[in-house]
Tab-separated table of C-alpha atoms in Angstrom:
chain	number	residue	atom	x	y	z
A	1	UNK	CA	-21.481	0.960	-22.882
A	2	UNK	CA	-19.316	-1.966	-22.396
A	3	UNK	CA	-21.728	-5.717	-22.580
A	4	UNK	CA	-19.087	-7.690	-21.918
A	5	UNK	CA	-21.283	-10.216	-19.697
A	6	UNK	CA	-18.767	-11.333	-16.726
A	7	UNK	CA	-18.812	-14.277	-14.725
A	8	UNK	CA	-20.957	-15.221	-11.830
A	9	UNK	CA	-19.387	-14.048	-8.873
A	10	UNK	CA	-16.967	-16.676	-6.588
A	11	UNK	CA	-17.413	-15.211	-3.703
A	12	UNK	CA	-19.552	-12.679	-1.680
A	13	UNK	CA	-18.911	-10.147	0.548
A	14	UNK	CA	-17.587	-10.832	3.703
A	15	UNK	CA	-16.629	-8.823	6.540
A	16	UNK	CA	-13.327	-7.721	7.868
A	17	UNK	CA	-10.968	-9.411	10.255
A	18	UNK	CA	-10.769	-7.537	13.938
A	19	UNK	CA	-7.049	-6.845	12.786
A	20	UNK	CA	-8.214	-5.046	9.674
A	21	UNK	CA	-10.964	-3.707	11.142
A	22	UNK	CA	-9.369	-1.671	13.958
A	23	UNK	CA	-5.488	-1.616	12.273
A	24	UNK	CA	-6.009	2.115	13.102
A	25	UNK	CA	-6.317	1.360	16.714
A	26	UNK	CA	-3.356	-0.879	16.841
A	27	UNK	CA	-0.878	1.396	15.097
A	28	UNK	CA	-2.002	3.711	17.638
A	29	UNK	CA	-1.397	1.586	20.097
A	30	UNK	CA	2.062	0.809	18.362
A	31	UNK	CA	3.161	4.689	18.550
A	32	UNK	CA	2.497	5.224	22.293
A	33	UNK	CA	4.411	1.554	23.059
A	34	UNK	CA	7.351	2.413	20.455
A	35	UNK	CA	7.526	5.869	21.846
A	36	UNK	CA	8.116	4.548	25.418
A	37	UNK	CA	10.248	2.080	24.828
A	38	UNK	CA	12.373	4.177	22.937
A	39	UNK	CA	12.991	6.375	25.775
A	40	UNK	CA	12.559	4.160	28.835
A	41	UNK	CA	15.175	1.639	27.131
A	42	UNK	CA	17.220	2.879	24.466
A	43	UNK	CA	19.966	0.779	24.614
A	44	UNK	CA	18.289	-2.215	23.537
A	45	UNK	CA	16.554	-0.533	20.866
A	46	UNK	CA	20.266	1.386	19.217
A	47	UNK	CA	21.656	-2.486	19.433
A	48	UNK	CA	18.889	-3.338	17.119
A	49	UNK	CA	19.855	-0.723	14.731
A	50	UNK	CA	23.327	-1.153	14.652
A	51	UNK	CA	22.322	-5.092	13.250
A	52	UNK	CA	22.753	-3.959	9.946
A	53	UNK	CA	24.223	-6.203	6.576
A	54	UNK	CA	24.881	-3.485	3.151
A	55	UNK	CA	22.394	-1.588	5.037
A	56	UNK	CA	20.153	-3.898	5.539
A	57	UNK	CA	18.589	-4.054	8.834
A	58	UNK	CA	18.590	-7.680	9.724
A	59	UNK	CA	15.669	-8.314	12.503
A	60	UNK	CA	13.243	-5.342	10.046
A	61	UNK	CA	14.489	-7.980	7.281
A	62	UNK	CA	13.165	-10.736	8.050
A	63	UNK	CA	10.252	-8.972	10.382
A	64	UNK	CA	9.223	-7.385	6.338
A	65	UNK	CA	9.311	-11.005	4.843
A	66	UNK	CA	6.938	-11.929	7.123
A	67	UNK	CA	4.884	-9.452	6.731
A	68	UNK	CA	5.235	-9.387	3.072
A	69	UNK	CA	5.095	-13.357	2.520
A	70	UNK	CA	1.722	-13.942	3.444
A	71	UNK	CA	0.444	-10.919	1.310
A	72	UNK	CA	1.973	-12.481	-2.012
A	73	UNK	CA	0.580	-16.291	-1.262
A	74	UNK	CA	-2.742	-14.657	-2.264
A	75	UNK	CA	-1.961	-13.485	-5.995
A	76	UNK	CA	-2.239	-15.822	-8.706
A	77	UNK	CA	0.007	-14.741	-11.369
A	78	UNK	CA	-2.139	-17.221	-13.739
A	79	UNK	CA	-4.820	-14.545	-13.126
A	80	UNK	CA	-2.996	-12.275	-16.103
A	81	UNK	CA	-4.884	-14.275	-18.478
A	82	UNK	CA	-7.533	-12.730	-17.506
A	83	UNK	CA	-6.738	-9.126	-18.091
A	84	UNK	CA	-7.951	-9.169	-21.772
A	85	UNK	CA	-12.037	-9.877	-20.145
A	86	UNK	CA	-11.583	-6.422	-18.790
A	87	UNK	CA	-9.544	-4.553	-20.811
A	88	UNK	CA	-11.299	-0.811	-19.920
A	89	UNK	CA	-10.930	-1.385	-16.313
A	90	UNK	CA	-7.916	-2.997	-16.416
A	91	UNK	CA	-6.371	0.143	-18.390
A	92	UNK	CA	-8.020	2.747	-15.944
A	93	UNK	CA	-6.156	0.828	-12.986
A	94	UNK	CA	-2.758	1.144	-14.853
A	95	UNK	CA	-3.164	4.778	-15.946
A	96	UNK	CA	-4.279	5.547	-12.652
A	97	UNK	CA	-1.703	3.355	-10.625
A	98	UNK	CA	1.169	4.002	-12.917
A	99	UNK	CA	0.902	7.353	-14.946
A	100	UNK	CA	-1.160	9.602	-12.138
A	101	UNK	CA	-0.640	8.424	-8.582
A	102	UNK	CA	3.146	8.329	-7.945
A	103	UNK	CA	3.279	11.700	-9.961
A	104	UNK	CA	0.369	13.561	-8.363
A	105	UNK	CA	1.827	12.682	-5.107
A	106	UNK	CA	5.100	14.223	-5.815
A	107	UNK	CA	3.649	17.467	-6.075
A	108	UNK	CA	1.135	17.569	-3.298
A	109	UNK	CA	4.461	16.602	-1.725
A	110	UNK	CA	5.824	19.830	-3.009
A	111	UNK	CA	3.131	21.868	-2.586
A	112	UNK	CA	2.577	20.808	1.238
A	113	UNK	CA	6.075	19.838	2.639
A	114	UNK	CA	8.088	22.280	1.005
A	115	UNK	CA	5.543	25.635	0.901
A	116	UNK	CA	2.411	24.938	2.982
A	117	UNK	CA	3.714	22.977	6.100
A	118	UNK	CA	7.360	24.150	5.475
A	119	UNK	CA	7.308	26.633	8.684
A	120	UNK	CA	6.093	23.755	10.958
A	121	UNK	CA	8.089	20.670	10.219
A	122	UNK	CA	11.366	19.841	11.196
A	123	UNK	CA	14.240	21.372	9.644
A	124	UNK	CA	16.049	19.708	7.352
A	125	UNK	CA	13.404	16.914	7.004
A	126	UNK	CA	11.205	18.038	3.672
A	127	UNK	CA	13.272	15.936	1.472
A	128	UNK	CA	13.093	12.937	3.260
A	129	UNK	CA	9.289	13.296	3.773
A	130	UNK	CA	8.870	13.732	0.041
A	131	UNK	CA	10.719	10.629	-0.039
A	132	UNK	CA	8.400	8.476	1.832
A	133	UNK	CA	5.214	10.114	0.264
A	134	UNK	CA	6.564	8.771	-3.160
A	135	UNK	CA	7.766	5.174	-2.021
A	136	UNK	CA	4.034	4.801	-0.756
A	137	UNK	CA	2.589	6.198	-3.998
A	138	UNK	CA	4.365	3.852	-5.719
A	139	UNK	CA	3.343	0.724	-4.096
A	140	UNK	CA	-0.125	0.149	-5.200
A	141	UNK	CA	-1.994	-2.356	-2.930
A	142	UNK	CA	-1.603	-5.667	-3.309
A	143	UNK	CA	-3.369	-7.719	-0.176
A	144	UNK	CA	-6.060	-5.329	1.419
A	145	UNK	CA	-7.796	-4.675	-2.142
A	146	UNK	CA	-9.042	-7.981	-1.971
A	147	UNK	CA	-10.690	-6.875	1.407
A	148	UNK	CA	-12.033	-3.792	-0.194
A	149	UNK	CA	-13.296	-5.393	-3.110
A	150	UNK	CA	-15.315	-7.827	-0.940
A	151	UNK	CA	-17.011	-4.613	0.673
A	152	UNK	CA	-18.064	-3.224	-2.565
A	153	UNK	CA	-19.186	-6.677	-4.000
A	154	UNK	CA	-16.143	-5.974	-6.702
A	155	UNK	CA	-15.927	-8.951	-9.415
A	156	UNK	CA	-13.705	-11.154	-7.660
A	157	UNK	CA	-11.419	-12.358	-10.715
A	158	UNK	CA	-11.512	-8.495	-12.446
A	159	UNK	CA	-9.389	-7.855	-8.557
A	160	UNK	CA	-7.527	-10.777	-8.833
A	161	UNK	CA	-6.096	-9.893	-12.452
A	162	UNK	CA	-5.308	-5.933	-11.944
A	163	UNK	CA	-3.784	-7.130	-8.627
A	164	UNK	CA	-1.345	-9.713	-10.695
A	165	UNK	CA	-0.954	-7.358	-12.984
A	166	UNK	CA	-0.359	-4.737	-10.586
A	167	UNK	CA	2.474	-6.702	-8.952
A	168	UNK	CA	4.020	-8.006	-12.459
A	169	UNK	CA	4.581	-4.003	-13.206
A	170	UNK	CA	5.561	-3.234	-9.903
A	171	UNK	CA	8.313	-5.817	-10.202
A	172	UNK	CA	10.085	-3.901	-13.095
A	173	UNK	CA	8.740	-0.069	-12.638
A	174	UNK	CA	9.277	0.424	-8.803
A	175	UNK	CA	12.521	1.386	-9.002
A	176	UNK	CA	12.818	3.482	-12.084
A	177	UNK	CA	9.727	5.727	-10.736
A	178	UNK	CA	10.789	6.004	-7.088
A	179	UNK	CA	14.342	6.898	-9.032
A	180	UNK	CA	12.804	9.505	-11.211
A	181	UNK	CA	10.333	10.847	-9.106
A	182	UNK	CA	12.822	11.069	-6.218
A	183	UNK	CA	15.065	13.100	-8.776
A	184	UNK	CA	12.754	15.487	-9.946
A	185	UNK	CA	12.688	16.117	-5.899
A	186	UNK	CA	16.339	16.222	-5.747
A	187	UNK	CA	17.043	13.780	-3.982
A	188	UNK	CA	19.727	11.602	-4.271
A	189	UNK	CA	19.182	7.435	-3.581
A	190	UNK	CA	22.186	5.280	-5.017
A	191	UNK	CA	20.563	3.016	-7.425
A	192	UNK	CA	22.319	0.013	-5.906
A	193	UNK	CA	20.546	0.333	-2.768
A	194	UNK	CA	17.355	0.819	-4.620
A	195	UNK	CA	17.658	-2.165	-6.380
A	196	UNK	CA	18.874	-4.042	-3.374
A	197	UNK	CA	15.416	-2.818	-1.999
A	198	UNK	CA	13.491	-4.005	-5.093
A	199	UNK	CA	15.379	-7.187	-5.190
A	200	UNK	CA	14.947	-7.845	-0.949
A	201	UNK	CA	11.613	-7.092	-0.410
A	202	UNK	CA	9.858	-7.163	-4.133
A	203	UNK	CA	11.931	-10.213	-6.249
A	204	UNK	CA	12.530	-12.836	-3.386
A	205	UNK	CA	9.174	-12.340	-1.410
A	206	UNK	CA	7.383	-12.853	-4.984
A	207	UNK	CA	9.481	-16.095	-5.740
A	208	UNK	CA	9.580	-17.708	-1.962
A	209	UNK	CA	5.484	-17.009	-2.006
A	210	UNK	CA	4.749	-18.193	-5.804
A	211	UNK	CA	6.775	-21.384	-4.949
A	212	UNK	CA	4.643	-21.975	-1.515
A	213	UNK	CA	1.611	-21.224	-3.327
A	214	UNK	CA	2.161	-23.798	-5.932
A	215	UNK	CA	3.485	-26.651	-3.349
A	216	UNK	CA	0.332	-26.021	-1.787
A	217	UNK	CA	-1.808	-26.167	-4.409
A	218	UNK	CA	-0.509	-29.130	-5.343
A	219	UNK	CA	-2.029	-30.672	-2.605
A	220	UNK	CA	-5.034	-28.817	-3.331
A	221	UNK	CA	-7.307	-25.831	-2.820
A	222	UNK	CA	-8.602	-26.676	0.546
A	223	UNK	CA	-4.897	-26.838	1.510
A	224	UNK	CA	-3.502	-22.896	-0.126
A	225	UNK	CA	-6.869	-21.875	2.139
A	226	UNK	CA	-5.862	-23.046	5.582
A	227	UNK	CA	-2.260	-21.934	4.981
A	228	UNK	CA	-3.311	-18.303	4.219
A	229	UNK	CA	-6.009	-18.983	7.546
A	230	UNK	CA	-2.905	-19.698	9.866
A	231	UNK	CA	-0.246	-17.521	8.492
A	232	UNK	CA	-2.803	-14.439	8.275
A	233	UNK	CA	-1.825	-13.037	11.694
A	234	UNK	CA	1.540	-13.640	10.982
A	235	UNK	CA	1.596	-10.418	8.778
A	236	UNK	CA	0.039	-8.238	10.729
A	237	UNK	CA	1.980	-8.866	13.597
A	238	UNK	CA	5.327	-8.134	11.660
A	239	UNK	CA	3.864	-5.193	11.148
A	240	UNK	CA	3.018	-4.132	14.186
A	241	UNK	CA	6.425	-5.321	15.537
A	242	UNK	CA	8.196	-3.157	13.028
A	243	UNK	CA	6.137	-0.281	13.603
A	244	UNK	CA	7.127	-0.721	17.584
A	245	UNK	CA	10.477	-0.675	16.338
A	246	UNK	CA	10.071	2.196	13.897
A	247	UNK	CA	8.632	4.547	16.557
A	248	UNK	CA	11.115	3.495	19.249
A	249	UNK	CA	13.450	5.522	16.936
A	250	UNK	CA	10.797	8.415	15.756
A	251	UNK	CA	9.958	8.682	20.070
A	252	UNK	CA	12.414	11.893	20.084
A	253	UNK	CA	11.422	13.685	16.598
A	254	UNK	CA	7.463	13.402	17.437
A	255	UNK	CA	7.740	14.499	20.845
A	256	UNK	CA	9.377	17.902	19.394
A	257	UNK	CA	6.659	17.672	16.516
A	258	UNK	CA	3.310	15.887	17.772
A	259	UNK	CA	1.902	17.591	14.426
A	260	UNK	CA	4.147	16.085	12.003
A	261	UNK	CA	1.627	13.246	11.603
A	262	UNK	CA	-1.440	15.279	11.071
A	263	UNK	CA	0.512	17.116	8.300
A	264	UNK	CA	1.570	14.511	6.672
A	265	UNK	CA	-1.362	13.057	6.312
A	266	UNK	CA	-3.049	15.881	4.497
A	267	UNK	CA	-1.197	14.843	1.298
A	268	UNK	CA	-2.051	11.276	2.063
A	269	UNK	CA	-5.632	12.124	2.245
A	270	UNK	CA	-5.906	14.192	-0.842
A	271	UNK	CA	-3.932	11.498	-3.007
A	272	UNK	CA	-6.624	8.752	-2.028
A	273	UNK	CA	-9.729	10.730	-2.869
A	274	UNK	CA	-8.398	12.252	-5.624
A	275	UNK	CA	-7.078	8.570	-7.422
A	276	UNK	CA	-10.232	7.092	-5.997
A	277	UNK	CA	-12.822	9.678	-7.661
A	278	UNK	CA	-10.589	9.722	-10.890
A	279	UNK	CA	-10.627	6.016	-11.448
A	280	UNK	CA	-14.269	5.566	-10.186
A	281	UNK	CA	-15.255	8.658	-12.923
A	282	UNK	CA	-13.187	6.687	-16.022
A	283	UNK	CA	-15.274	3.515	-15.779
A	284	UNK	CA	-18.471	4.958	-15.455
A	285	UNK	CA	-17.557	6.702	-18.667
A	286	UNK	CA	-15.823	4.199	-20.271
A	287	UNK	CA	-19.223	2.093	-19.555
A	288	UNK	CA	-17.666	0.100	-17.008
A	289	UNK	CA	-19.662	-2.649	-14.754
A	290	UNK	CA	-19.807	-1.133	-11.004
A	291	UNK	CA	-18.366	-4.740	-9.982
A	292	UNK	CA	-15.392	-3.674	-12.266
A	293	UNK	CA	-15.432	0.323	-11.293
A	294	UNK	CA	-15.010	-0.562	-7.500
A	295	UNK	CA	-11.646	-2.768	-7.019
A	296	UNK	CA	-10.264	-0.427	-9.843
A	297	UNK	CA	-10.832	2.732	-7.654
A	298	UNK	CA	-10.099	0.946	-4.405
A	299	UNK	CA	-6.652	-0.272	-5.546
A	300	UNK	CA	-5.602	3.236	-7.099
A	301	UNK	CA	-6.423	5.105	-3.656
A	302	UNK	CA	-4.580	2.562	-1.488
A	303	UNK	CA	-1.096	1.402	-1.059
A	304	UNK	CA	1.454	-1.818	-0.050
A	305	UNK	CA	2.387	0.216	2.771
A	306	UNK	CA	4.477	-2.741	3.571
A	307	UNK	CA	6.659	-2.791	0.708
A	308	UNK	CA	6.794	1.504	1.423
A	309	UNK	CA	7.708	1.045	4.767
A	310	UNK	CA	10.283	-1.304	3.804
A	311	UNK	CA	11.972	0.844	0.964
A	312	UNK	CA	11.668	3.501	3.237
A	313	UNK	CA	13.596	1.895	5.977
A	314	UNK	CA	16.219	0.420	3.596
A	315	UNK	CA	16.882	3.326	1.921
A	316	UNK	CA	17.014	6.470	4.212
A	317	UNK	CA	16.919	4.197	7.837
A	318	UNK	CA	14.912	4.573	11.032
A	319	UNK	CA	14.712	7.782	11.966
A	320	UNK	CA	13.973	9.225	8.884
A	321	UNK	CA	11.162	11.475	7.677
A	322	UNK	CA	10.536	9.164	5.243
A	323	UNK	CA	9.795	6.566	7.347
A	324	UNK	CA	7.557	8.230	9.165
A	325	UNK	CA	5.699	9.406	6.360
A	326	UNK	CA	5.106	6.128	5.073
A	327	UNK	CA	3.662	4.763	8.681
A	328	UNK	CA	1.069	7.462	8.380
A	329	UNK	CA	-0.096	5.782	5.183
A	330	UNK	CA	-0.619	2.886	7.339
A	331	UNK	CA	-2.385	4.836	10.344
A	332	UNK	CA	-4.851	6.457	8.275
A	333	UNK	CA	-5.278	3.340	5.238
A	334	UNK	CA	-8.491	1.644	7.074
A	335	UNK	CA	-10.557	4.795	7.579
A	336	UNK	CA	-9.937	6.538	5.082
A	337	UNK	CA	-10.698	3.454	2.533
A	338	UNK	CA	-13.551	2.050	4.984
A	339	UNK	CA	-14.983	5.797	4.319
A	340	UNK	CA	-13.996	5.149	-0.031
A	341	UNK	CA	-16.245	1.966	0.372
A	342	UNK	CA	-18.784	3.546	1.834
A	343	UNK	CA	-19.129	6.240	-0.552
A	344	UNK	CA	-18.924	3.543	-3.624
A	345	UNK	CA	-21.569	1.777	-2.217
A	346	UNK	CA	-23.967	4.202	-1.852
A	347	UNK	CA	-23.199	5.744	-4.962
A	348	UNK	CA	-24.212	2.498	-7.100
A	349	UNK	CA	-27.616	3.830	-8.327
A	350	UNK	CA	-26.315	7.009	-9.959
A	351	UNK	CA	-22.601	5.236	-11.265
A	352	UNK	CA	-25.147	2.688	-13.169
A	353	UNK	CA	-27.657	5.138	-14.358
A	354	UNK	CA	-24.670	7.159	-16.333
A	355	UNK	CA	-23.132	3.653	-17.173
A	356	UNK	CA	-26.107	2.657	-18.865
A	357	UNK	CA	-26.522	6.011	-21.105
């Protein structure tokens, strides 16, 4: 068993926002809007996509910093100090994050899109779904696990070190894995647009945020925490303008295939139980805290569906499979983790009864 005594606790559980709570409801609410738009006006909507820089969609550009920005104010890269203090979880996060999920999701992708769902899903589409279900399975999650973590009483600074750490890998191993992994698939992405993606919407968002977060801390603590209170909403409602945007474009495909979701979301589904379970089962082995075992699981089973979405756009555009893929991370990323809390939670008395043997 690991008696490494940790810290008190900074903070306690608290509940979350009515954003995060019902993001289900509003990406919902974002298909049926995007849909109609995209077929009552299209005009308006093809002008937006033809605003375009080396590919770069300019309005989902800056629409993804925003989104993005906020997210990033929240890590502390000084946190990576820390890592050493929990060295087992910290290495079940990475195998998990790093060495399972983006691998175990290419071949559910393989197994589903191209043999299970083939006869049912567009034509001509498998790669590019593929595509999107490993650009989300690459991302690990970088703002939401703090809300998860808060659920499951994690140890505060245990999340806040795995999720620096998290990002510091992410910065470097994004692109070779998406690369590899997208391959293996066979399919082709130019590397200079995936490091163009990597560089947009992973180098510059972690250097504009790290150099807010310090000017504000400079002024002190009280002032980072009413920044990240006022600019919270800003994020989500990028989001939800982008995914207006997204599904303006996706209005014709979905209408053909109103299943397309549901499928796609099998793989999703299985990924996040399976990475959840896996990493939950390590620590309890390895002897693990359950204020340790929690944000560890939690952060393997979800995903910075931003930063997917993004890539996603970037790479293969707006009316791709892949695309769409990745918004179904975000349609079914509350319930399905709200459902992954619930189950760590209750589970507490038997994880500490085999920690303790």
């Amino acid at each position: 068993m690991n008696t490494t005594t940790l810290p008190a606790r900074a903070e306690s559980p608290a509940p979350m926002s009515v954003f995060e709570r019902y993001l289900t409801v509003w990406v919902l609410l974002c298909i049926v809007t995007g849909i109609a738009l995209g077929q009552l006006l299209p005009g308006p909507f093809q002008a937006i996509g033809r605003m375009q820089v080396a590919q770069v969609n300019l309005p989902v550009g800056l629409l993804i910093w925003v989104m993005i920005i906020p997210m990033l104010l929240k890590v502390d890269f000084g946190a990576l100090h820390q890592v050493r203090q929990h060295w087992r979880g910290i290495g079940v996060t990475l195998f998990v994050n790093w060495a399972v999920k983006p691998f175990s999701m290419a071949l559910l992708g393989w197994i589903f899109v191209r043999h299970v769902f083939a006869p049912y899903l567009p034509a001509g589409q498998a790669d590019s779904y593929i595509a999107g279900l490993i650009l989300l399975a690459a991302a690990p999650c970088t703002a939401m696990v703090f809300v998860w973590s808060r659920l499951t009483g994690g140890h505060p600074l245990f999340t806040l070190s795995q999720v620096a750490l998290n990002d510091t890998i992410m910065v470097f191993a994004f692109a070779p894995i998406v690369a590899l992994l997208l391959g293996l698939s066979s399919i082709t992405v130019p590397w200079d647009t995936l490091l163009t993606s990597v560089v947009l919407y992973i180098l510059i968002p972690v250097a504009i945020a790290q150099a807010w977060r310090k000017g504000l801390l400079a002024k002190g603590q009280a002032a980072l925490e009413a920044a990240l209170a006022k600019i919270g909403p800003w994020s989500i409602t990028a989001l939800l303008a982008t995914l207006v945007l997204l599904f303006a474009f996706q209005g014709e495909a979905i209408l053909k295939q109103p299943l397309v979701i549901a499928m796609l979301a099998v793989p999703i589904l299985i990924q996040v139980f399976f990475n959840s379970a896996l990493a939950y089962g390590l620590n309890r082995r390895l002897g693990e805290s359950h204020s340790v075992a929690c944000p560890s699981a939690l952060i393997g089973a979800s995903n910075f569906f931003e930063l997917a979405v993004a890539a996603a756009i970037s790479l293969f555009g707006f009316e791709s499979g892949a695309a769409l893929a990745t918004v179904v991370g975000v349609l079914i990323e509350v319930p399905v983790m709200l459902l992954v809390v619930r189950v760590v939670n209750r589970s507490k008395g038997w994880y500490e009864a085999g920690a303790m043997r």
